Amino acid sequence: MDFPSFLTSLATSFLIFMVLMFLFTWLSRKPGNVVVYFPNRILKGVDPLEGGSRTRNPFAWIRECMSSTEKDVINIIEIFHSEQSTSVFPELQSVALTCLFIVLVLGILVLSGIILLPALLPVSATDVNIKSASKNTTSKGTFNDLDKLSIGNVTAKSPRLWAFLVAVYWVSFVTYYLLWKAYNHVSALRAEALMSSEVKPQQFAVLVRDVPAVPKGQTIKKHVDSYFESIYRDEFYRSMVVTNNKEVNKIYKELEGYKKKLAHAEAIYAGSKKGGNGEGTRPTTKTGCLGLFGNKVDSIDYFNKKINELVPKLEAEQKVTLREKQQPSALVFFSSRVTAACAAQSLHAQMVDKWTAIDAPEPRDLLWSNLKIKFFERQLRQYLIYILVALTILFYMIPIGLISAFTTLSNLKKLLPFIKAVVDIGALKTVLEAYLPQIALLVFLAMLPKLLLFLSKVEGIPSESHAIRAASGKYFYFSVLNVFIGVTLSASLFSTFKSIQDHPSSIITVLSDSLPGNATFFVTFVALKFFVGYGLELSRIVPLIIYHLKRKYLCKTEAERKEAWLPGDLSYGTRIPGDLLVITIVFCYSCISPLIIPFGVLYFALGWLILRNQALNVYVPKYESYGRMWPHIFLRVVAALILFQVTMFGYIGSKKFVYAPFLIPLIIISLIFAFICDKKFYRAFCNTALEVASHNLKESPNMEHIYRSYIPKSLCSEKPDEDQFDDALSHVSRTESSV
Amino acid sequence: MDFPSFLTSLATSFLIFMVLMFLFTWLSRKPGNVVVYFPNRILKGVDPLEGGSRTRNPFAWIRECMSSTEKDVINIIEIFHSEQSTSVFPELQSVALTCLFIVLVLGILVLSGIILLPALLPVSATDVNIKSASKNTTSKGTFNDLDKLSIGNVTAKSPRLWAFLVAVYWVSFVTYYLLWKAYNHVSALRAEALMSSEVKPQQFAVLVRDVPAVPKGQTIKKHVDSYFESIYRDEFYRSMVVTNNKEVNKIYKELEGYKKKLAHAEAIYAGSKKGGNGEGTRPTTKTGCLGLFGNKVDSIDYFNKKINELVPKLEAEQKVTLREKQQPSALVFFSSRVTAACAAQSLHAQMVDKWTAIDAPEPRDLLWSNLKIKFFERQLRQYLIYILVALTILFYMIPIGLISAFTTLSNLKKLLPFIKAVVDIGALKTVLEAYLPQIALLVFLAMLPKLLLFLSKVEGIPSESHAIRAASGKYFYFSVLNVFIGVTLSASLFSTFKSIQDHPSSIITVLSDSLPGNATFFVTFVALKFFVGYGLELSRIVPLIIYHLKRKYLCKTEAERKEAWLPGDLSYGTRIPGDLLVITIVFCYSCISPLIIPFGVLYFALGWLILRNQALNVYVPKYESYGRMWPHIFLRVVAALILFQVTMFGYIGSKKFVYAPFLIPLIIISLIFAFICDKKFYRAFCNTALEVASHNLKESPNMEHIYRSYIPKSLCSEKPDEDQFDDALSHVSRTESSV
């Protein structure tokens, strides 16, 4: 890539971004789009277009983001939630944490850049290596102007390399300092969120798994109750045995589906009444598969009939579920936060694989079907998944290669004869043949986050947010291995494969040899990612189109329309690994080609602005994570830093600089730093510290309310009939009489 | 070593053992020796010679040991303690645990031997390798008769090797099964000891370290009190701040010393009154160093004066210590066992390095001076000690070599001129020159357990028993590395050093090549160890001689005499690693030369008998360990098993047997087995399970008594004056008024 084409690429990306931003300004002004651009505000009941300033100036949103503080981002979401009917008050959820992460990275890059840019650029620019030997840039042609500013322009063994060595130290110590400060800050925020004086149900509950076999003639419910009563006496409130809700959920979902369809049909009927002859035509539906086949019947009558059939079925199933489908797992409620926090950290049974207790996740965060999985089965699943994911990350090209080998056009034609007509068109055939493998790869890459999330859930993790955390960790390793190391090595890999095989340690040398040549590629990569990616995110083109399509053709009722625009949470599981990949790239090139730093700063600055805008206007936070993601982020930033240090050690070493081993102590310092931080902070992110849990509450907790918030919707009876809360849900005092 | 010399060695060992046993029978009959042979019984108040049967038959003690059950060993010690004034009731202490360990090993060896001896001996004996190739036995000469019974006699690639491969599986699965059963059993015993209905002070206390900096104007005591009161409210009883007792202990020790000397002098005076002219001579003493120099004064008057001087000094120092020498560490007492167990497992502060709480050790088990060491300092010390010990284990020959190089006779003569006269004697000179390096090595080996214990204490471990555990673990690694691997390799090491350097993996081949040749060496080693070692232990020759010498020349008072025969506890820290070394050796040779198994069985059977005898008659248990040593023992038995499997894999592989890799799954199974056991049982050995702690007590605990049991003797005032318990010891309610 030469200089003009580099500029062209940058300019194109920037142009796309400007177009998308103006599109955003224009579209967000239209009242019909308000629900897409300001759903958060609407849910909060705030006027989305207040002040009207945003309608005039395309950069007004930036001013607004800049003026809001961290507390705003945290609190606005809190206010929003406290007005909802749910009793959950997130304070340190995914968006706030991502903001903190971006601010941290931004700080590291700005502080590094301030020193590195003025120091390193002149050092490289005034040397003469490029002219005499173009070895390091062969793969990228005649890209002299930018390469002169990189370490590639410094001659081997030159004392100028000292500057780069010191720069690595500078970047590392800046990172240590800011990481330490940030970890401290997040830890304090977590403590604040946990010591909140609001009553949060999950702070009074403990999830107990691996309930041992029940003595004959006793129910699981009674077994759990007597066990915890004997240990905790006064503080024990009651327990809720986990049930297998598969059947009841299915019926409930069917029922809800019919209710929605009924409302939809009624809306159509009402619409047709208004529109036509005042009588209206009653909508009809087909009873068969997907409403496409079978007899035609009157929709409203049919759905009403179905609902009437399902309601008693649901009630019967609810009773069966509560009585007979109890699982060896329970939620145990305590009347004090300290006791709950204690119980979640203490060993209950002499055998560790019995009566295991952990902090209860939020009600909506629970993965009910995973709760019954036994201790050693969880361990086994976890390790199997780890192996599977490691294999996927390392060898994902093999199955994709196989698939593309099998899905050649001639094979496809044999398997699916009906596509023959399409495929035989000349031009299309060429295109398809050329792109089939790439399409397979793209489909795989698009599916990967979902696949990893699925695999993480299979591990037996008890909560959705934990599964997302696990999946995002896996995705980071995939990104770094395949995008960063993959791209860097791919050019030179096959030629040097033999030498790596003979001397495995030479992989560092190969990696660092091919680094400077790829610097411009990654600058373009970062630029494309931020201009186009952020442009798309800000303008919300895709959700907008989907919303308008749905509204026009599918949505008839208010509920359906709301469903169509409801934005959901930040997609945490891919956002964080993506940003971590960028910081890994910027770290590794920060000393080799310091010009990448401004692009990194731009990427994160823009990312911060847009995230704030989305946090204030769009996203609806899903779970209160209490900052549990932070240790993961921390560890991966340190991993990126160590990768950077190792790469620089290899690179400076390959320049035959005898003082390169001065970087080895730095790698050891990084490991010690990670160890100390992990020791000092990590446990408080796993458990609730008692000094935090012992803070006073605003009001004494309404235990009945806390308890009820954990009952799944599908098990809530329509009529508040206390009798049904038998067995799996029943109260202690009543169990003794009724069971 | 040929066959006759092997037999001679065995016979000699056996002869020594028989002599020692008869010596034991003869000496233990003498009434004057009763205190040496039956101190435990005397302390319990049981007639040591009851039944009189032991006086006739030299094997009577064996019958007695056989007839006593495990419960006897555990309970007898319990009864003994409950009659003591201390409120401690050990139930699963070191002796009982060592018994369990020996029974486990015995079971493994007997079950292995039953199959291995009849199966493997014919398989090797009927093959012909030894005659054709004596490669494996070159180093040991013409030892045909025994080598024919070992695997060395099987020809390479022979299908007979299948028998050995299957034998490895048999031994492994026997070990898994019995280890699992034993771990389960010990876990149950630990639970039983912990749920005992007796009130044990350590179950109501928690040791809190890393108390953060105290806010200005507050004492540490008040700080600790308010912190724990705010978290635990009702269950918090009071706290005891740890003080720096170095000064007060010194004065107390001095005072006690003078009190003893006074009693001694009075006894002498009384003796001289009786003996001579009825008047008696008042003993005199010299006031200078060690009582050898200085003015001669009347002993009784002098000691009385000293005591009168020291008593007020001690009282003043006690007050100063309690007020001004408070350390950032405290013992916190709770009124409920469950709360104490909970508190020891829970995270108290948001920062993990503040307010760390662990189960309180027994009062007499506490290492007071270690309690003040801070969190990260402990970590640092631990890793430094680990590195230091690893270096010591690997390279201990280097400093010893250096020392012996410097302590040549000519050097010694220069440094210590006064020994010149002694050294210049011809014969002595030769002997000294020849043996000086060996003497250095022997001194080092004799000092090693003490050195390791010292190093373990330096780690910052809070209790004596924990330090012993840590030291014994280190000693095991030293033994295995140096005795077992060292001896095996030493013969062939130097010749094969080059090949190891080139291919580090060849160390397994080298190890296994030299194994069969050393089998007879280790059989003799085990035999010597058990016959002579156990003989000495049973006959208690050394303590007997020391006791009689002391009684004759030093002891005058009853207390002094009791001190002279008081036997102390089993020396756990060297006994367990020693036995573990033997089981490692027997494991590794069990399939190579199955004849070692009967010797192993004999070793442990005799060890079991003698340990029981000593447990019933001699040892006075020191600490209640609650079986905490077991996970260490378990892990090291598994490590020995894996070493055995790896060795066999290497050995069978060196026989060019293509199915040798069938042993690899076994190694993986061992690792999985260790992982599962560790997961299932280990945590219950670190913490107290709440279901165990919640068992009912016989009586409601006397909190004042529990609290007082933790006050060190040196801080207990002679006059029970409540006022002195100020500051570091004072009660909450009083603190508020008085401080």
PDB file of C-alpha atoms in Angstrom, chain A residues 221 240-245 248 315-327 707 711-712 715-717 723-730:
ATOM      1  CA  LYS A 221     -38.310 -28.389  49.455  1.00  0.00           C
ATOM      2  CA  MET A 240     -37.670 -21.713  46.381  1.00  0.00           C
ATOM      3  CA  VAL A 241     -36.839 -25.041  44.785  1.00  0.00           C
ATOM      4  CA  VAL A 242     -35.873 -24.797  41.140  1.00  0.00           C
ATOM      5  CA  THR A 243     -38.240 -26.672  38.864  1.00  0.00           C
ATOM      6  CA  ASN A 244     -37.923 -27.983  35.341  1.00  0.00           C
ATOM      7  CA  ASN A 245     -39.966 -25.329  33.548  1.00  0.00           C
ATOM      8  CA  VAL A 248     -44.736 -24.977  31.386  1.00  0.00           C
ATOM      9  CA  GLU A 315     -52.630 -24.091  35.296  1.00  0.00           C
ATOM     10  CA  ALA A 316     -52.540 -27.867  35.407  1.00  0.00           C
ATOM     11  CA  GLU A 317     -48.971 -27.885  34.130  1.00  0.00           C
ATOM     12  CA  GLN A 318     -47.987 -25.260  36.695  1.00  0.00           C
ATOM     13  CA  LYS A 319     -49.218 -27.512  39.459  1.00  0.00           C
ATOM     14  CA  VAL A 320     -47.472 -30.563  38.023  1.00  0.00           C
ATOM     15  CA  THR A 321     -44.270 -28.602  37.624  1.00  0.00           C
ATOM     16  CA  LEU A 322     -44.273 -27.303  41.166  1.00  0.00           C
ATOM     17  CA  ARG A 323     -45.115 -30.700  42.631  1.00  0.00           C
ATOM     18  CA  GLU A 324     -43.258 -33.191  40.497  1.00  0.00           C
ATOM     19  CA  LYS A 325     -40.579 -31.419  38.510  1.00  0.00           C
ATOM     20  CA  GLN A 326     -38.419 -30.202  41.369  1.00  0.00           C
ATOM     21  CA  GLN A 327     -34.730 -30.110  40.634  1.00  0.00           C
ATOM     22  CA  TYR A 707     -39.309 -13.734  47.064  1.00  0.00           C
ATOM     23  CA  ILE A 711     -40.958 -16.619  40.525  1.00  0.00           C
ATOM     24  CA  PRO A 712     -40.760 -17.071  36.731  1.00  0.00           C
ATOM     25  CA  LEU A 715     -45.305 -20.079  37.003  1.00  0.00           C
ATOM     26  CA  CYS A 716     -47.215 -16.999  38.171  1.00  0.00           C
ATOM     27  CA  SER A 717     -50.849 -17.853  38.257  1.00  0.00           C
ATOM     28  CA  ASP A 723     -52.617 -22.454  47.362  1.00  0.00           C
ATOM     29  CA  GLN A 724     -50.690 -23.101  44.233  1.00  0.00           C
ATOM     30  CA  PHE A 725     -47.412 -22.085  45.815  1.00  0.00           C
ATOM     31  CA  ASP A 726     -47.085 -25.508  47.138  1.00  0.00           C
ATOM     32  CA  ASP A 727     -44.124 -27.781  47.200  1.00  0.00           C
ATOM     33  CA  ALA A 728     -41.458 -26.039  45.171  1.00  0.00           C
ATOM     34  CA  LEU A 729     -42.469 -22.573  46.296  1.00  0.00           C
ATOM     35  CA  SER A 730     -44.415 -23.048  49.506  1.00  0.00           C
TER      36      SER A 730
END
